[in-house]
mmCIF file of C-alpha atoms in Angstrom:
data_model
loop_
_atom_site.group_PDB
_atom_site.id
_atom_site.type_symbol
_atom_site.label_atom_id
_atom_site.label_comp_id
_atom_site.label_asym_id
_atom_site.label_seq_id
_atom_site.Cartn_x
_atom_site.Cartn_y
_atom_site.Cartn_z
ATOM 1 C CA MET O 348 -18.199 -19.097 -14.170
ATOM 2 C CA SER O 349 -20.834 -18.119 -11.595
ATOM 3 C CA LEU O 350 -19.499 -20.794 -9.227
ATOM 4 C CA ILE O 351 -15.980 -19.394 -9.549
ATOM 5 C CA LEU O 352 -17.173 -15.863 -8.816
ATOM 6 C CA LEU O 353 -19.211 -17.085 -5.841
ATOM 7 C CA SER O 354 -16.152 -18.883 -4.464
ATOM 8 C CA LEU O 355 -14.095 -15.727 -4.882
ATOM 9 C CA VAL O 356 -16.682 -13.641 -3.024
ATOM 10 C CA MET O 357 -16.875 -16.175 -0.184
ATOM 11 C CA PHE O 358 -13.081 -16.197 0.084
ATOM 12 C CA LEU O 359 -12.950 -12.406 0.331
ATOM 13 C CA LEU O 360 -15.706 -12.323 2.941
ATOM 14 C CA GLU O 361 -13.792 -14.856 5.014
ATOM 15 C CA PHE O 362 -10.664 -12.796 4.500
ATOM 16 C CA VAL O 363 -12.123 -9.661 6.065
ATOM 17 C CA SER O 364 -14.209 -11.217 8.857
ATOM 18 C CA SER O 365 -13.043 -12.319 12.286
ATOM 19 C CA ALA O 366 -13.447 -11.585 15.977
ATOM 20 C CA GLN O 367 -11.677 -8.562 17.422
ATOM 21 C CA TYR O 368 -8.424 -9.941 18.801
ATOM 22 C CA PRO O 369 -5.156 -8.121 19.531
ATOM 23 C CA LEU O 370 -2.135 -8.528 17.282
ATOM 24 C CA ILE O 371 0.335 -11.260 18.178
ATOM 25 C CA ASN O 372 3.723 -11.901 16.610
ATOM 26 C CA LYS O 373 4.664 -15.559 16.472
ATOM 27 C CA ASN O 374 7.495 -16.991 14.418
ATOM 28 C CA ASN O 375 7.897 -13.559 12.786
ATOM 29 C CA TYR O 376 4.358 -13.521 11.390
ATOM 30 C CA MET O 377 1.230 -11.697 12.540
ATOM 31 C CA TYR O 378 -1.672 -13.561 14.084
ATOM 32 C CA LEU O 379 -4.599 -12.566 16.248
ATOM 33 C CA ALA O 380 -5.095 -14.401 19.503
ATOM 34 C CA PRO O 381 -7.908 -14.287 22.084
ATOM 35 C CA GLU O 382 -7.085 -11.871 24.904
ATOM 36 C CA GLY O 383 -3.586 -11.376 23.532
ATOM 37 C CA ASN O 384 -2.498 -14.860 24.620
ATOM 38 C CA SER O 385 0.081 -16.079 22.106
ATOM 39 C CA ASN O 386 -0.390 -19.643 23.349
ATOM 40 C CA LYS O 387 -3.912 -19.575 21.921
ATOM 41 C CA VAL O 388 -2.880 -18.540 18.430
ATOM 42 C CA ASP O 389 -4.751 -20.619 15.869
ATOM 43 C CA ILE O 390 -2.826 -20.719 12.598
ATOM 44 C CA SER O 391 -5.005 -23.412 11.035
ATOM 45 C CA ASN O 392 -6.836 -20.701 9.115
ATOM 46 C CA PRO O 393 -4.333 -17.906 8.369
ATOM 47 C CA TRP O 394 -6.998 -15.799 6.629
ATOM 48 C CA ARG O 395 -8.964 -15.106 9.807
ATOM 49 C CA PHE O 396 -7.565 -11.824 11.032
ATOM 50 C CA ASN O 397 -8.545 -8.198 11.399
ATOM 51 C CA PHE O 398 -6.688 -5.350 9.820
ATOM 52 C CA ILE O 399 -4.539 -3.053 11.926
ATOM 53 C CA ASP O 400 -3.602 0.236 10.298
ATOM 54 C CA THR O 401 -0.071 1.189 9.325
ATOM 55 C CA THR O 402 0.501 3.523 12.266
ATOM 56 C CA GLY O 403 -0.582 0.747 14.619
ATOM 57 C CA LEU O 404 1.822 -1.692 12.990
ATOM 58 C CA ILE O 405 4.717 0.759 13.190
ATOM 59 C CA LYS O 406 4.044 1.310 16.884
ATOM 60 C CA HIS O 407 3.580 -2.418 17.425
ATOM 61 C CA TRP O 408 7.125 -3.012 16.217
ATOM 62 C CA GLY O 409 8.487 -0.387 18.603
ATOM 63 C CA TYR O 410 8.778 2.709 16.421
ATOM 64 C CA GLU O 411 7.047 6.071 16.271
ATOM 65 C CA GLY O 412 4.668 6.319 13.334
ATOM 66 C CA GLU O 413 2.825 9.231 11.758
ATOM 67 C CA GLU O 414 -0.083 9.365 9.331
ATOM 68 C CA HIS O 415 0.005 12.161 6.754
ATOM 69 C CA SER O 416 -2.811 13.067 4.361
ATOM 70 C CA VAL O 417 -1.625 14.114 0.904
ATOM 71 C CA THR O 418 -3.997 15.753 -1.590
ATOM 72 C CA THR O 419 -3.267 15.104 -5.255
ATOM 73 C CA GLU O 420 -3.693 17.626 -8.053
ATOM 74 C CA ASP O 421 -6.980 15.978 -9.066
ATOM 75 C CA GLY O 422 -8.389 15.970 -5.532
ATOM 76 C CA TYR O 423 -7.724 12.505 -4.094
ATOM 77 C CA ILE O 424 -6.730 12.489 -0.424
ATOM 78 C CA ILE O 425 -4.333 9.642 0.321
ATOM 79 C CA SER O 426 -2.696 8.575 3.570
ATOM 80 C CA ILE O 427 1.033 7.968 3.589
ATOM 81 C CA TYR O 428 2.896 6.844 6.685
ATOM 82 C CA HIS O 429 6.148 8.025 8.193
ATOM 83 C CA ILE O 430 8.464 6.110 10.490
ATOM 84 C CA VAL O 431 10.139 8.789 12.578
ATOM 85 C CA PRO O 432 13.904 8.335 12.076
ATOM 86 C CA LYS O 433 16.204 7.779 15.013
ATOM 87 C CA GLN O 434 18.643 10.428 13.833
ATOM 88 C CA ASN O 435 18.561 13.796 12.104
ATOM 89 C CA ASN O 436 19.418 14.355 8.433
ATOM 90 C CA SER O 437 18.314 10.883 7.380
ATOM 91 C CA PRO O 438 17.955 10.477 3.593
ATOM 92 C CA PRO O 439 14.287 10.004 2.592
ATOM 93 C CA VAL O 440 12.996 6.846 0.935
ATOM 94 C CA LEU O 441 9.456 6.123 -0.276
ATOM 95 C CA ILE O 442 8.198 2.525 -0.466
ATOM 96 C CA MET O 443 5.181 1.891 -2.730
ATOM 97 C CA HIS O 444 3.005 -1.214 -2.956
ATOM 98 C CA GLY O 445 1.711 -3.289 -5.855
ATOM 99 C CA LEU O 446 -1.751 -4.210 -7.119
ATOM 100 C CA LEU O 447 -4.443 -4.940 -4.496
ATOM 101 C CA ALA O 448 -2.047 -4.108 -1.665
ATOM 102 C CA ASN O 449 -1.421 -1.219 0.710
ATOM 103 C CA SER O 450 1.118 0.207 3.145
ATOM 104 C CA GLU O 451 0.307 -2.460 5.731
ATOM 105 C CA SER O 452 1.673 -5.062 3.312
ATOM 106 C CA PHE O 453 5.231 -3.997 4.124
ATOM 107 C CA LEU O 454 4.923 -4.237 7.909
ATOM 108 C CA ALA O 455 3.801 -7.780 8.675
ATOM 109 C CA ARG O 456 6.974 -9.319 10.134
ATOM 110 C CA GLY O 457 8.679 -6.692 12.248
ATOM 111 C CA GLU O 458 12.468 -6.611 12.160
ATOM 112 C CA LYS O 459 12.565 -8.449 8.816
ATOM 113 C CA ASP O 460 10.350 -5.907 7.060
ATOM 114 C CA LEU O 461 11.951 -3.568 4.546
ATOM 115 C CA PRO O 462 10.722 -0.324 6.204
ATOM 116 C CA ILE O 463 12.130 -1.464 9.557
ATOM 117 C CA LEU O 464 15.447 -2.554 8.042
ATOM 118 C CA LEU O 465 15.820 0.797 6.283
ATOM 119 C CA THR O 466 14.921 2.720 9.435
ATOM 120 C CA GLU O 467 17.575 0.824 11.371
ATOM 121 C CA ALA O 468 20.036 1.559 8.559
ATOM 122 C CA GLY O 469 19.518 5.295 9.071
ATOM 123 C CA TYR O 470 16.936 6.205 6.422
ATOM 124 C CA ASP O 471 13.898 8.466 6.740
ATOM 125 C CA VAL O 472 11.232 5.954 5.695
ATOM 126 C CA TRP O 473 7.841 6.754 4.198
ATOM 127 C CA VAL O 474 5.368 4.042 3.168
ATOM 128 C CA GLY O 475 2.760 5.151 0.658
ATOM 129 C CA ASN O 476 -0.598 4.128 -0.767
ATOM 130 C CA PHE O 477 -2.305 4.570 -4.096
ATOM 131 C CA ARG O 478 -5.811 5.896 -4.596
ATOM 132 C CA GLY O 479 -8.539 3.295 -4.230
ATOM 133 C CA ASN O 480 -7.248 1.110 -1.419
ATOM 134 C CA ASN O 481 -8.401 1.411 2.196
ATOM 135 C CA ASN O 482 -5.961 4.282 2.808
ATOM 136 C CA GLY O 483 -6.900 6.201 -0.322
ATOM 137 C CA LYS O 484 -10.687 6.372 -0.501
ATOM 138 C CA ARG O 485 -11.168 10.089 0.165
ATOM 139 C CA HIS O 486 -11.634 12.985 -2.235
ATOM 140 C CA VAL O 487 -12.129 16.720 -1.844
ATOM 141 C CA ASN O 488 -15.580 16.771 -3.476
ATOM 142 C CA MET O 489 -16.886 13.207 -3.877
ATOM 143 C CA THR O 490 -17.060 9.919 -2.013
ATOM 144 C CA SER O 491 -15.911 6.458 -3.028
ATOM 145 C CA ASP O 492 -19.587 5.629 -3.680
ATOM 146 C CA ASN O 493 -19.426 7.957 -6.665
ATOM 147 C CA GLU O 494 -18.760 6.112 -9.923
ATOM 148 C CA ASP O 495 -16.448 8.894 -11.089
ATOM 149 C CA PHE O 496 -14.183 8.237 -8.101
ATOM 150 C CA TRP O 497 -13.073 4.972 -9.724
ATOM 151 C CA LYS O 498 -12.316 6.329 -13.182
ATOM 152 C CA PHE O 499 -8.546 5.962 -13.036
ATOM 153 C CA SER O 500 -5.800 3.559 -14.056
ATOM 154 C CA PHE O 501 -2.091 3.161 -13.331
ATOM 155 C CA HIS O 502 -1.560 6.246 -15.500
ATOM 156 C CA GLU O 503 -3.185 8.494 -12.879
ATOM 157 C CA LEU O 504 -1.109 6.836 -10.172
ATOM 158 C CA GLY O 505 1.979 8.069 -12.006
ATOM 159 C CA ILE O 506 0.903 11.551 -13.028
ATOM 160 C CA TYR O 507 -0.935 12.485 -9.822
ATOM 161 C CA ASP O 508 -0.275 10.239 -6.805
ATOM 162 C CA LEU O 509 3.489 9.723 -6.933
ATOM 163 C CA PRO O 510 4.396 13.350 -7.785
ATOM 164 C CA ALA O 511 2.277 14.523 -4.853
ATOM 165 C CA PHE O 512 4.106 12.118 -2.526
ATOM 166 C CA VAL O 513 7.554 13.110 -3.780
ATOM 167 C CA ASP O 514 6.843 16.824 -3.356
ATOM 168 C CA TYR O 515 5.284 16.315 0.069
ATOM 169 C CA ILE O 516 8.236 14.306 1.383
ATOM 170 C CA LEU O 517 10.952 16.555 -0.033
ATOM 171 C CA ASP O 518 9.193 19.635 1.360
ATOM 172 C CA ARG O 519 9.716 18.081 4.803
ATOM 173 C CA SER O 520 13.284 16.965 4.231
ATOM 174 C CA SER O 521 16.654 18.681 4.166
ATOM 175 C CA PHE O 522 17.471 16.625 1.065
ATOM 176 C CA SER O 523 16.687 17.686 -2.503
ATOM 177 C CA LYS O 524 16.482 14.105 -3.807
ATOM 178 C CA MET O 525 14.994 10.864 -2.543
ATOM 179 C CA THR O 526 14.862 7.126 -3.196
ATOM 180 C CA ILE O 527 11.780 5.300 -4.473
ATOM 181 C CA ILE O 528 11.384 1.562 -3.887
ATOM 182 C CA ALA O 529 8.478 0.246 -5.945
ATOM 183 C CA HIS O 530 6.840 -3.164 -5.976
ATOM 184 C CA SER O 531 5.025 -4.535 -9.032
ATOM 185 C CA LEU O 532 2.351 -2.034 -10.150
ATOM 186 C CA ALA O 533 4.209 0.831 -8.454
ATOM 187 C CA ASN O 534 7.002 0.347 -10.994
ATOM 188 C CA ALA O 535 4.622 1.144 -13.841
ATOM 189 C CA ALA O 536 3.405 4.219 -11.959
ATOM 190 C CA THR O 537 6.975 5.381 -11.335
ATOM 191 C CA LEU O 538 7.886 5.000 -15.008
ATOM 192 C CA VAL O 539 4.761 6.955 -15.957
ATOM 193 C CA MET O 540 5.834 9.755 -13.619
ATOM 194 C CA THR O 541 9.441 9.908 -14.791
ATOM 195 C CA SER O 542 8.473 9.808 -18.480
ATOM 196 C CA THR O 543 5.504 12.197 -18.471
ATOM 197 C CA LYS O 544 6.952 14.518 -15.822
ATOM 198 C CA PRO O 545 10.707 14.429 -16.553
ATOM 199 C CA GLU O 546 11.393 17.148 -13.992
ATOM 200 C CA TYR O 547 10.877 14.484 -11.325
ATOM 201 C CA ASN O 548 13.954 12.622 -12.542
ATOM 202 C CA ASP O 549 15.958 15.376 -10.857
ATOM 203 C CA LYS O 550 14.200 14.629 -7.561
ATOM 204 C CA ILE O 551 15.081 10.913 -7.501
ATOM 205 C CA ASN O 552 18.588 9.724 -6.713
ATOM 206 C CA LEU O 553 17.737 6.011 -6.870
ATOM 207 C CA PHE O 554 14.819 3.970 -8.178
ATOM 208 C CA VAL O 555 14.611 0.339 -7.031
ATOM 209 C CA GLY O 556 12.154 -1.871 -8.916
ATOM 210 C CA LEU O 557 10.942 -4.990 -7.092
ATOM 211 C CA ALA O 558 9.203 -7.464 -9.432
ATOM 212 C CA PRO O 559 8.732 -4.649 -11.971
ATOM 213 C CA TYR O 560 5.465 -4.730 -13.879
ATOM 214 C CA VAL O 561 4.955 -2.579 -16.959
ATOM 215 C CA PHE O 562 3.040 -4.623 -19.543
ATOM 216 C CA ALA O 563 0.615 -7.540 -19.055
ATOM 217 C CA VAL O 564 1.853 -10.165 -21.511
ATOM 218 C CA ASN O 565 1.886 -13.973 -21.519
ATOM 219 C CA PHE O 566 -0.967 -13.972 -19.017
ATOM 220 C CA PRO O 567 -2.191 -17.573 -18.523
ATOM 221 C CA PRO O 568 -5.513 -18.270 -20.266
ATOM 222 C CA GLY O 569 -8.566 -19.048 -18.205
ATOM 223 C CA PRO O 570 -12.013 -17.798 -17.210
ATOM 224 C CA LEU O 571 -10.577 -15.246 -14.761
ATOM 225 C CA ALA O 572 -7.721 -13.991 -16.942
ATOM 226 C CA GLU O 573 -9.576 -11.263 -18.812
ATOM 227 C CA PRO O 574 -11.596 -9.939 -15.835
ATOM 228 C CA LEU O 575 -8.474 -9.681 -13.690
ATOM 229 C CA LEU O 576 -6.879 -7.482 -16.319
ATOM 230 C CA ARG O 577 -9.813 -5.107 -16.465
ATOM 231 C CA SER O 578 -9.483 -2.071 -14.236
ATOM 232 C CA ALA O 579 -13.243 -2.030 -13.675
ATOM 233 C CA VAL O 580 -13.089 -5.362 -11.852
ATOM 234 C CA VAL O 581 -10.123 -4.190 -9.806
ATOM 235 C CA SER O 582 -12.015 -1.021 -8.905
ATOM 236 C CA ILE O 583 -15.043 -3.042 -7.785
ATOM 237 C CA ALA O 584 -12.771 -5.147 -5.578
ATOM 238 C CA PHE O 585 -11.232 -2.038 -4.041
ATOM 239 C CA GLU O 586 -14.632 -0.443 -3.522
ATOM 240 C CA SER O 587 -16.309 -3.488 -1.999
ATOM 241 C CA PHE O 588 -13.579 -4.636 0.361
ATOM 242 C CA ASP O 589 -11.084 -2.730 2.492
ATOM 243 C CA PHE O 590 -7.823 -4.283 1.352
#
């Protein structure tokens, strides 16, 4: 078991460490090349890259991006990102990520990415984050080093994070309803919101569930199965590494 955990730690350290190279797009995927020279792209180890934030990715693909800080009812300050639409009166859509992901996850391939496709189709696109990832580690009166910061589950994502995002976006839109596109864990959070806060059903005109996750059943047995299902382990991963 200790060997497995050591291997996991080494993998994550490799994942977040590399030299500072500019972003290069090659074959519709992101790589980092020395001095921006795409001919020097080394794809033999796809894990060696540095993170570029969501605004940087939006601009990299040729669009205007904005970072907005949203404060939840329980004090978490979370960054959500806006792709400025090309036309007025564009219907708003919020895209939310799954477990151990973030807003950057949706912007890795440029014109094939869902936020870019929706922007080109005339939507007002917002890409959100949940508390705990690299874009959601702020709070009004404590830091992410505080143990109490990590005392949350997908329930809080649904009763605090998503409602704050919906209200924030609609307050800045001419529309009274919006679309939510959720991946994996975000589906559970959306269902929590719409069931515990039914008034938000009137603010959503369409809910799209991608790989919807609600209950963890039929999980394959193994030494890592139980720890991966424990929120404490997930919180430690979020706290230790900037995913």
